[in-house]
Short mmCIF file of N, CA and C in Angstrom, two decimals:
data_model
loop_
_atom_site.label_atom_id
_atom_site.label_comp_id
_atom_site.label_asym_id
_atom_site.label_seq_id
_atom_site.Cartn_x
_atom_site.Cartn_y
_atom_site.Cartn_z
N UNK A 458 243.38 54.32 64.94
CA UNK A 458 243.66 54.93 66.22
C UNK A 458 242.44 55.72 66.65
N UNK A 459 242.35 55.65 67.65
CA UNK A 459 240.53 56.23 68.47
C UNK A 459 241.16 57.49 68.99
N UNK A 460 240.71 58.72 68.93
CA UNK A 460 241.51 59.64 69.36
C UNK A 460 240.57 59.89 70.84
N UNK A 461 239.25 59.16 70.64
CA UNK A 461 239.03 59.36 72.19
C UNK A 461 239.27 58.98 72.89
N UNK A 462 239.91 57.68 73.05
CA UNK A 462 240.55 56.40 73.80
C UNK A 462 242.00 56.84 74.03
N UNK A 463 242.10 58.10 74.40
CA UNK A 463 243.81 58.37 75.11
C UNK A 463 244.11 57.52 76.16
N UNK A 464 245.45 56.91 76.36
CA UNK A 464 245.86 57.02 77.70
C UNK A 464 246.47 57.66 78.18
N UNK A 465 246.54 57.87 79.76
CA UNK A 465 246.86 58.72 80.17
C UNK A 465 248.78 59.17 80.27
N UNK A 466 249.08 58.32 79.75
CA UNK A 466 250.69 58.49 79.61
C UNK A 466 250.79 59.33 78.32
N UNK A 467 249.73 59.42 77.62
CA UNK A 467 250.01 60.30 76.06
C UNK A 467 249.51 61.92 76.32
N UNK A 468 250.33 62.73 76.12
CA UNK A 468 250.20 63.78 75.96
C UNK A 468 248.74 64.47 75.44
N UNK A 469 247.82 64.95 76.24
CA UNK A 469 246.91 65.91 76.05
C UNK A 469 246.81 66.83 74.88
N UNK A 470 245.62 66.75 73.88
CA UNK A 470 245.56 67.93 72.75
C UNK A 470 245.55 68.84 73.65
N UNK A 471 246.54 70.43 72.93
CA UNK A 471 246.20 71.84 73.47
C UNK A 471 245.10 72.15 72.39
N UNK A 472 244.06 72.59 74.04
CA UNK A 472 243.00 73.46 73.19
C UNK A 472 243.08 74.50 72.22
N UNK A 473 242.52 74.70 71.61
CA UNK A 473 242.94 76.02 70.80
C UNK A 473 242.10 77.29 72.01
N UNK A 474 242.42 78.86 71.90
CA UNK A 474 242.33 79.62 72.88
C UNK A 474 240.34 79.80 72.00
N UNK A 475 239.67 80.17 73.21
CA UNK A 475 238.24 80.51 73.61
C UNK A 475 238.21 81.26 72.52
N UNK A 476 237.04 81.48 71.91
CA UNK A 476 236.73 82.15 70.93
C UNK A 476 235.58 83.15 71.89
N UNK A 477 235.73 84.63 71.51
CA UNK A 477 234.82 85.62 71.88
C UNK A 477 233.94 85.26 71.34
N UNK A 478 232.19 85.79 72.51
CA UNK A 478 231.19 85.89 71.87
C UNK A 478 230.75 85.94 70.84
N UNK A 479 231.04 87.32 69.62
CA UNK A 479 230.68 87.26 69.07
C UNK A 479 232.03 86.44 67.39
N UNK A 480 232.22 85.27 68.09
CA UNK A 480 233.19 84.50 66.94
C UNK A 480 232.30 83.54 67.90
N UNK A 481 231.90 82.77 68.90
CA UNK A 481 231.75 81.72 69.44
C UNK A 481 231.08 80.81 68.24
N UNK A 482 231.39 79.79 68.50
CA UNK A 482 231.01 78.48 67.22
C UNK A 482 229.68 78.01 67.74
N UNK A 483 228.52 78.50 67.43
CA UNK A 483 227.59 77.49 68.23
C UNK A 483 226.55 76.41 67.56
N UNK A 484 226.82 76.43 66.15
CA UNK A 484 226.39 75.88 65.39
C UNK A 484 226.92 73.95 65.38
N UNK A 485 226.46 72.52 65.37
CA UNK A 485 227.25 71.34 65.83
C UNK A 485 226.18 70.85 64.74
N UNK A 486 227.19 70.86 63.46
CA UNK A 486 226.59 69.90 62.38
C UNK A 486 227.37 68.64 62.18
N UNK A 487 226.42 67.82 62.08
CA UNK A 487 227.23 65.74 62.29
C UNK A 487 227.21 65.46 60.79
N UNK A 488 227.77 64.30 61.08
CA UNK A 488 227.77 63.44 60.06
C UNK A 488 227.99 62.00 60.14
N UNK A 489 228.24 61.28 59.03
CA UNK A 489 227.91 59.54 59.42
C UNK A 489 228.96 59.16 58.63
N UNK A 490 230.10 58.34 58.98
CA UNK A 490 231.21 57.55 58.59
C UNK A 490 231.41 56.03 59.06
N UNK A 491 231.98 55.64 57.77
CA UNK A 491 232.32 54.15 58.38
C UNK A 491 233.41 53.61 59.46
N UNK A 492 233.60 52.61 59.64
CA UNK A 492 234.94 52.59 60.35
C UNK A 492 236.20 52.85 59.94
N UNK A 493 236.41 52.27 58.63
CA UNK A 493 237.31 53.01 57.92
C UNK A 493 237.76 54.09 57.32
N UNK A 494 236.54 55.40 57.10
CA UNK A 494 236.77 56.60 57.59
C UNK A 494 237.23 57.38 58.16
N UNK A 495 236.06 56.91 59.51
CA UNK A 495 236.23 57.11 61.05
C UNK A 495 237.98 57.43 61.28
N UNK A 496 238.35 56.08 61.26
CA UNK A 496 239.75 55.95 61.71
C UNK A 496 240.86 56.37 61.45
N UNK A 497 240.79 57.25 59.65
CA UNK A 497 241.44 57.63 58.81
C UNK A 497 241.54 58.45 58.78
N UNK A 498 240.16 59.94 59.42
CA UNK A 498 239.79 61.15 60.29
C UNK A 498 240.47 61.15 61.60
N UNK A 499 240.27 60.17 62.40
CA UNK A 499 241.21 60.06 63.52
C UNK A 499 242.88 60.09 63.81
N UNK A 500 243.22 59.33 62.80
CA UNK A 500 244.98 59.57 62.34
C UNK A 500 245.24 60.98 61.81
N UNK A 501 244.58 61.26 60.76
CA UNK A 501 244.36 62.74 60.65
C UNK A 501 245.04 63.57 61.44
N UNK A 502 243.49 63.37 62.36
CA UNK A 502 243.46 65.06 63.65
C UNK A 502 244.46 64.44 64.44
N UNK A 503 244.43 63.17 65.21
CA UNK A 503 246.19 62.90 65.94
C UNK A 503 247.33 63.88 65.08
N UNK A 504 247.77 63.46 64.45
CA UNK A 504 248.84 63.93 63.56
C UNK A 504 249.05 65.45 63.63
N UNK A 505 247.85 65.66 63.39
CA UNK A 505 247.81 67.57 63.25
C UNK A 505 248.04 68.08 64.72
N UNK A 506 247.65 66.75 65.79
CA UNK A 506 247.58 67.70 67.10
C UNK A 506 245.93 68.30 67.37
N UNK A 507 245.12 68.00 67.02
CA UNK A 507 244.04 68.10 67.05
C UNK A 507 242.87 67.31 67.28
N UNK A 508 241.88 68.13 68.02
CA UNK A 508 240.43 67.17 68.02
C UNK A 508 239.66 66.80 66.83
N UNK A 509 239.30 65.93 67.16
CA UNK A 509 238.45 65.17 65.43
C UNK A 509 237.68 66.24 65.31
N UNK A 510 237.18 67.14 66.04
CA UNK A 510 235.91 68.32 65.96
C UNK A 510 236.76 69.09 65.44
N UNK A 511 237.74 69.34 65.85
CA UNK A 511 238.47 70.60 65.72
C UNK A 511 239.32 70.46 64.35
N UNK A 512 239.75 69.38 63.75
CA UNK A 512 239.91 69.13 62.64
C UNK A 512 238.76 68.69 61.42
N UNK A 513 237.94 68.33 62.27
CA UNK A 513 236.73 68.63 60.94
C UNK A 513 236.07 70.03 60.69
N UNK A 514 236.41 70.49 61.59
CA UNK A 514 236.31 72.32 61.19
C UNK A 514 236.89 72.98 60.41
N UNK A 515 238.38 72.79 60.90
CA UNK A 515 238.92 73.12 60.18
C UNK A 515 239.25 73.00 58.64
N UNK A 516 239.23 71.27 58.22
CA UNK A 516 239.40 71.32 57.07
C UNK A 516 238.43 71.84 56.05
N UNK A 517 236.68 71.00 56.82
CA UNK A 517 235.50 72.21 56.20
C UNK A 517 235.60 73.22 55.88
N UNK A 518 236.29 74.47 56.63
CA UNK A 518 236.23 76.13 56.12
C UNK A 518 237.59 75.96 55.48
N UNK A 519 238.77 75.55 55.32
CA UNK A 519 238.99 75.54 54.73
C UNK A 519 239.11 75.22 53.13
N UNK A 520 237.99 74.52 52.53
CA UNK A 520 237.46 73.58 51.80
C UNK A 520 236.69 74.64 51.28
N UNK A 521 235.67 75.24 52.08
CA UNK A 521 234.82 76.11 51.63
C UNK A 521 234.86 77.20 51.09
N UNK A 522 236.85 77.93 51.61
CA UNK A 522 236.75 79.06 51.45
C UNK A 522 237.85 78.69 50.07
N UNK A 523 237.74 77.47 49.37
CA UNK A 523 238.72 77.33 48.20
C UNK A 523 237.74 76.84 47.30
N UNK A 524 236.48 76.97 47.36
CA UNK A 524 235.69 76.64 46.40
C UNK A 524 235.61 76.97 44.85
N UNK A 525 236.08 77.97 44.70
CA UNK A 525 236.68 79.05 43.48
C UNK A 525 238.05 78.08 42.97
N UNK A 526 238.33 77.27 43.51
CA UNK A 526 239.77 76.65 42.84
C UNK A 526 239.28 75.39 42.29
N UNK A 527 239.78 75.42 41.19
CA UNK A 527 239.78 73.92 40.58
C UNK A 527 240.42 72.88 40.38
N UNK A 528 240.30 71.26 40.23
CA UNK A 528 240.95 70.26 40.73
C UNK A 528 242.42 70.69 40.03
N UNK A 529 242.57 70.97 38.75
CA UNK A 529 243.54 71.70 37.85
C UNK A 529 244.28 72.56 38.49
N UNK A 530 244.07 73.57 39.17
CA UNK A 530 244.96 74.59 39.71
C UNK A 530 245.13 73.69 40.90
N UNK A 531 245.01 73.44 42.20
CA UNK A 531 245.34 72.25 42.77
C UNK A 531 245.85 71.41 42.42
N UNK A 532 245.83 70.55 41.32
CA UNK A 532 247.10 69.46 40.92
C UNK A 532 248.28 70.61 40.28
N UNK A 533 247.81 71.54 39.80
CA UNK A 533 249.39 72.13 39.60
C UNK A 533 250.18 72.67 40.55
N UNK A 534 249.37 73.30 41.53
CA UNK A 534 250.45 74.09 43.02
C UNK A 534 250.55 72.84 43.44
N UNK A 535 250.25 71.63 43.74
CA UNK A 535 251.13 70.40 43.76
C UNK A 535 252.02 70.07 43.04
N UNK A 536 251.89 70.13 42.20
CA UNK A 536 252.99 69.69 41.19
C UNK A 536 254.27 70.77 41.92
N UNK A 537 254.01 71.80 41.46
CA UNK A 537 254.82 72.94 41.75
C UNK A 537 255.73 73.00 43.10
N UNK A 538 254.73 72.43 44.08
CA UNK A 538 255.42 72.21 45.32
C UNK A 538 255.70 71.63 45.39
N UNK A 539 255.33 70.17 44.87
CA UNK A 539 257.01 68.81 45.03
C UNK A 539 257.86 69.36 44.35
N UNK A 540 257.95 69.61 43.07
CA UNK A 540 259.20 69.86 42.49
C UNK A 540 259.92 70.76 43.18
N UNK A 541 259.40 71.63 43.60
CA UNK A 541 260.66 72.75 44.81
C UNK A 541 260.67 71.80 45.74
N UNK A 542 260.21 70.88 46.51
CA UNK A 542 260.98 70.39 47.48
C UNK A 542 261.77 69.29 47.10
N UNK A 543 261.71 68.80 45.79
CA UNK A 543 262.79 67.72 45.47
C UNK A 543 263.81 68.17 45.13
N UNK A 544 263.65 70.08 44.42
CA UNK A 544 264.92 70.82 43.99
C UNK A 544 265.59 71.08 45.05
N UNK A 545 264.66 71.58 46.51
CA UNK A 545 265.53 71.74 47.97
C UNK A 545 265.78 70.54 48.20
N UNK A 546 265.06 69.31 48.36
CA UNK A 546 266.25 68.17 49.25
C UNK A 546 267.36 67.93 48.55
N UNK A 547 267.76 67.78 47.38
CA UNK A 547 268.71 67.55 46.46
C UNK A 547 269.47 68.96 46.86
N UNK A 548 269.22 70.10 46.76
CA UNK A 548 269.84 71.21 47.23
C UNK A 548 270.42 70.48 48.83
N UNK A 549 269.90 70.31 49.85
CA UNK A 549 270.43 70.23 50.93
C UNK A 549 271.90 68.72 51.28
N UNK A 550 270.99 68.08 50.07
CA UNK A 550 272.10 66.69 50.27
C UNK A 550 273.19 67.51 49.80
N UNK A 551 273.68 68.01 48.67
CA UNK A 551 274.50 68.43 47.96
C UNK A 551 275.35 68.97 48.95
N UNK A 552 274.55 70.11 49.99
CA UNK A 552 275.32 71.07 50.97
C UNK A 552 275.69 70.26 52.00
N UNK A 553 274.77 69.49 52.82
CA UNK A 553 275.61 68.20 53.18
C UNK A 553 276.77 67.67 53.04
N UNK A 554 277.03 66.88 51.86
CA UNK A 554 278.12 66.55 51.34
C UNK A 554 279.13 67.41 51.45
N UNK A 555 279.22 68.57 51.27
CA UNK A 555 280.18 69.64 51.71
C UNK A 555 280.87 70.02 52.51
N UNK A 556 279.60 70.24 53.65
CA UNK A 556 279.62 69.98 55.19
C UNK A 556 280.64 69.22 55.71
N UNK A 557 279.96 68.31 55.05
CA UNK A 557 280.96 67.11 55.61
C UNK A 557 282.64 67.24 55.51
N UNK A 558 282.86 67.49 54.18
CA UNK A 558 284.07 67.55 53.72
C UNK A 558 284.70 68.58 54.10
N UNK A 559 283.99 69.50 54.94
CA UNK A 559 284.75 70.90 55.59
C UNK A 559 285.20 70.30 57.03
N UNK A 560 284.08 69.56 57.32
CA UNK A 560 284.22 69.36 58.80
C UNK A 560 285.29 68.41 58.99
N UNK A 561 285.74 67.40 57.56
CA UNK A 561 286.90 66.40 57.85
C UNK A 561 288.14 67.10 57.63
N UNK A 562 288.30 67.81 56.79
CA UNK A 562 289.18 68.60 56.59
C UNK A 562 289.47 69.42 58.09
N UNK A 563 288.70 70.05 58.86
CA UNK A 563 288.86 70.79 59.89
C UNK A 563 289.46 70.03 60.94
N UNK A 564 288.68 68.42 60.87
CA UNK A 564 288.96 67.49 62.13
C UNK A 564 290.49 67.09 62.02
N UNK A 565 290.81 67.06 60.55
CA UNK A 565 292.17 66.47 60.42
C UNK A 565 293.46 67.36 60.38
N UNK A 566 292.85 68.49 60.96
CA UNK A 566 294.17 69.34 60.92
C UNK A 566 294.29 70.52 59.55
N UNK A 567 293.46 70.23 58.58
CA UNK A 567 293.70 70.93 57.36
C UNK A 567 293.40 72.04 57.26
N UNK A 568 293.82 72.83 56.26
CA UNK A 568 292.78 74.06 56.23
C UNK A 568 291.57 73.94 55.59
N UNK A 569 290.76 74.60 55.35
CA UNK A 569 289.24 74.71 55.32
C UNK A 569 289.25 76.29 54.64
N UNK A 570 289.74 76.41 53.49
CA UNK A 570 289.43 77.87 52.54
C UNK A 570 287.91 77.88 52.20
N UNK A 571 287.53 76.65 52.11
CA UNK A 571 285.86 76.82 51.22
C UNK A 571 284.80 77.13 52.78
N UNK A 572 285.09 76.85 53.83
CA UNK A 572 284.25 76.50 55.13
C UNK A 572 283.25 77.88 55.21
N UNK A 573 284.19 79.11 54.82
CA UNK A 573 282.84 80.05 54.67
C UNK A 573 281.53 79.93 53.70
N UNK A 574 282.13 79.71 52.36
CA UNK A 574 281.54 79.62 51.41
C UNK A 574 280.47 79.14 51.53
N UNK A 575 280.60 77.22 52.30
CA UNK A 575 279.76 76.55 52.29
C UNK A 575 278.51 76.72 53.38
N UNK A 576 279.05 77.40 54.38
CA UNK A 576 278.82 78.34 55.54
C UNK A 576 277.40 79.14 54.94
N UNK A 577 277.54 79.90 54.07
CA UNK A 577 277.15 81.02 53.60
C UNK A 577 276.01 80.36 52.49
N UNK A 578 276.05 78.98 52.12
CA UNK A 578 275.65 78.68 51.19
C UNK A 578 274.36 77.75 51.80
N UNK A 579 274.91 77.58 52.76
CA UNK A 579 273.83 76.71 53.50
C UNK A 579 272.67 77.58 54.51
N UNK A 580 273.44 79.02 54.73
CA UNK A 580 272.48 80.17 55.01
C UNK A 580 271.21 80.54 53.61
N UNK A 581 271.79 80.68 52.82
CA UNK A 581 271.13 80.89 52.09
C UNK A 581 270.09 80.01 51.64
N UNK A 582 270.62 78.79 51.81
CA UNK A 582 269.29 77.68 51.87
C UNK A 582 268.08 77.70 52.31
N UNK A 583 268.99 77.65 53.98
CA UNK A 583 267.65 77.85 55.37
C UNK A 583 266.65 79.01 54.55
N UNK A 584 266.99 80.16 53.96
CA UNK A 584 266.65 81.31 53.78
C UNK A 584 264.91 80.71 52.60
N UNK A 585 265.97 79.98 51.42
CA UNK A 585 264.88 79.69 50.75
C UNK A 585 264.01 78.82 50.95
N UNK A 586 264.57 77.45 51.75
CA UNK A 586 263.29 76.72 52.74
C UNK A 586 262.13 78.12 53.58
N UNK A 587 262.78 78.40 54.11
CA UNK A 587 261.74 80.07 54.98
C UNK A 587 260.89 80.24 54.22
N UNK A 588 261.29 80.65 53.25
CA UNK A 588 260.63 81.67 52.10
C UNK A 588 259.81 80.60 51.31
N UNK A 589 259.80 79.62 51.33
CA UNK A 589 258.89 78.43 50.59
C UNK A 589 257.63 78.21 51.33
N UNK A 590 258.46 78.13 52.65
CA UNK A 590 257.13 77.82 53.24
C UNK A 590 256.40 78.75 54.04
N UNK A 591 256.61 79.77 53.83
CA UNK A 591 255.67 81.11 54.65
C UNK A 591 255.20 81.34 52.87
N UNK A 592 255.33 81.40 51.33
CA UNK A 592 255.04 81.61 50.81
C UNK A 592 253.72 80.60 50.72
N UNK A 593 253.92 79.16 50.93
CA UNK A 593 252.66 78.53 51.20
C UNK A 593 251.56 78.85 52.21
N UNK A 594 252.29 79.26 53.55
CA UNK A 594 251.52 79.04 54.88
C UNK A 594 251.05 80.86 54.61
N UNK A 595 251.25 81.61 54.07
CA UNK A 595 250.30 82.74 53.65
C UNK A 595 249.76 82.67 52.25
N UNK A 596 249.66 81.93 51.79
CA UNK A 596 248.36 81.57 50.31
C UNK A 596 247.41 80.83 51.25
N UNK A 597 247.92 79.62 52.44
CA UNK A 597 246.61 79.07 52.51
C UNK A 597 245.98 79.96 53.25
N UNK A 598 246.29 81.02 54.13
CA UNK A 598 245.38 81.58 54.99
C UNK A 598 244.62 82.46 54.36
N UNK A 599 245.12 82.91 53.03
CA UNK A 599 244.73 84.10 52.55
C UNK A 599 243.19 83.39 51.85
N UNK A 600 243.07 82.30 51.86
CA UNK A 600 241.40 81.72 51.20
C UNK A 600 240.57 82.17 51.86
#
């Protein structure tokens, strides 16, 4: 996918907001890729919502400012983070299933004694999805 070759029926990247003077970027270092690169950078920054510039920036300083980490600690906070999200999706099917069985019970006239419970249980979920991922999305900023 060419991310310069939009048409015009596809939704416009939002710029990111102007950087002050003294933050302005004025430095424009290149580089040389193949087509299969190229294109693989391009799906990329699509995806993210971003310009190929603006995603090769980004991942650069980010890259740079994790230089201190090793492939080892990186394959383990991977590790670490699939396994919590296979422990949450399995957590959420489970509550699902519940769901469900409150909501047939409700549709069919029955009572529904557990409907808080599961209510309450599926709050608490949302809670630890939250907390998973602001625990990620403030480690990466903190590099």
């Amino acid at each position: 996918m060419d991310c310069a070759r939009t048409s015009p029926s596809q939704p416009r990247i939002q710029q990111r907001e102007r950087l002050r003077d003294e933050n302005k970027r004025l430095h424009q270092p290149s580089c040389r890729m193949n087509d299969t690169e190229y294109q693989l950078l391009a799906r990329a920054a699509a995806t993210c919502h971003m310009s190929i510039a603006g995603f090769l920036a980004r991942s650069a300083l980010d890259a740079a400012h994790d230089l201190g980490r090793t492939a080892a600690d990186i394959a383990g906070e991977r590790r670490e983070m699939l396994h919590e999200l296979f422990a949450l999706r399995r957590h959420l099917g489970q509550l699902g299933n519940n769901l469900n069985q409150v909501s047939k019970a409700l549709n069919s006239g029955a009572d529904a004694s557990q409907a808080e419970a599961v209510l309450a249980t599926v709050q608490r979920a949302a809670k630890r999805v939250d907390a998973f991922t602001q625990h990620h999305l403030d480690n990466r900023t903190a590099g």
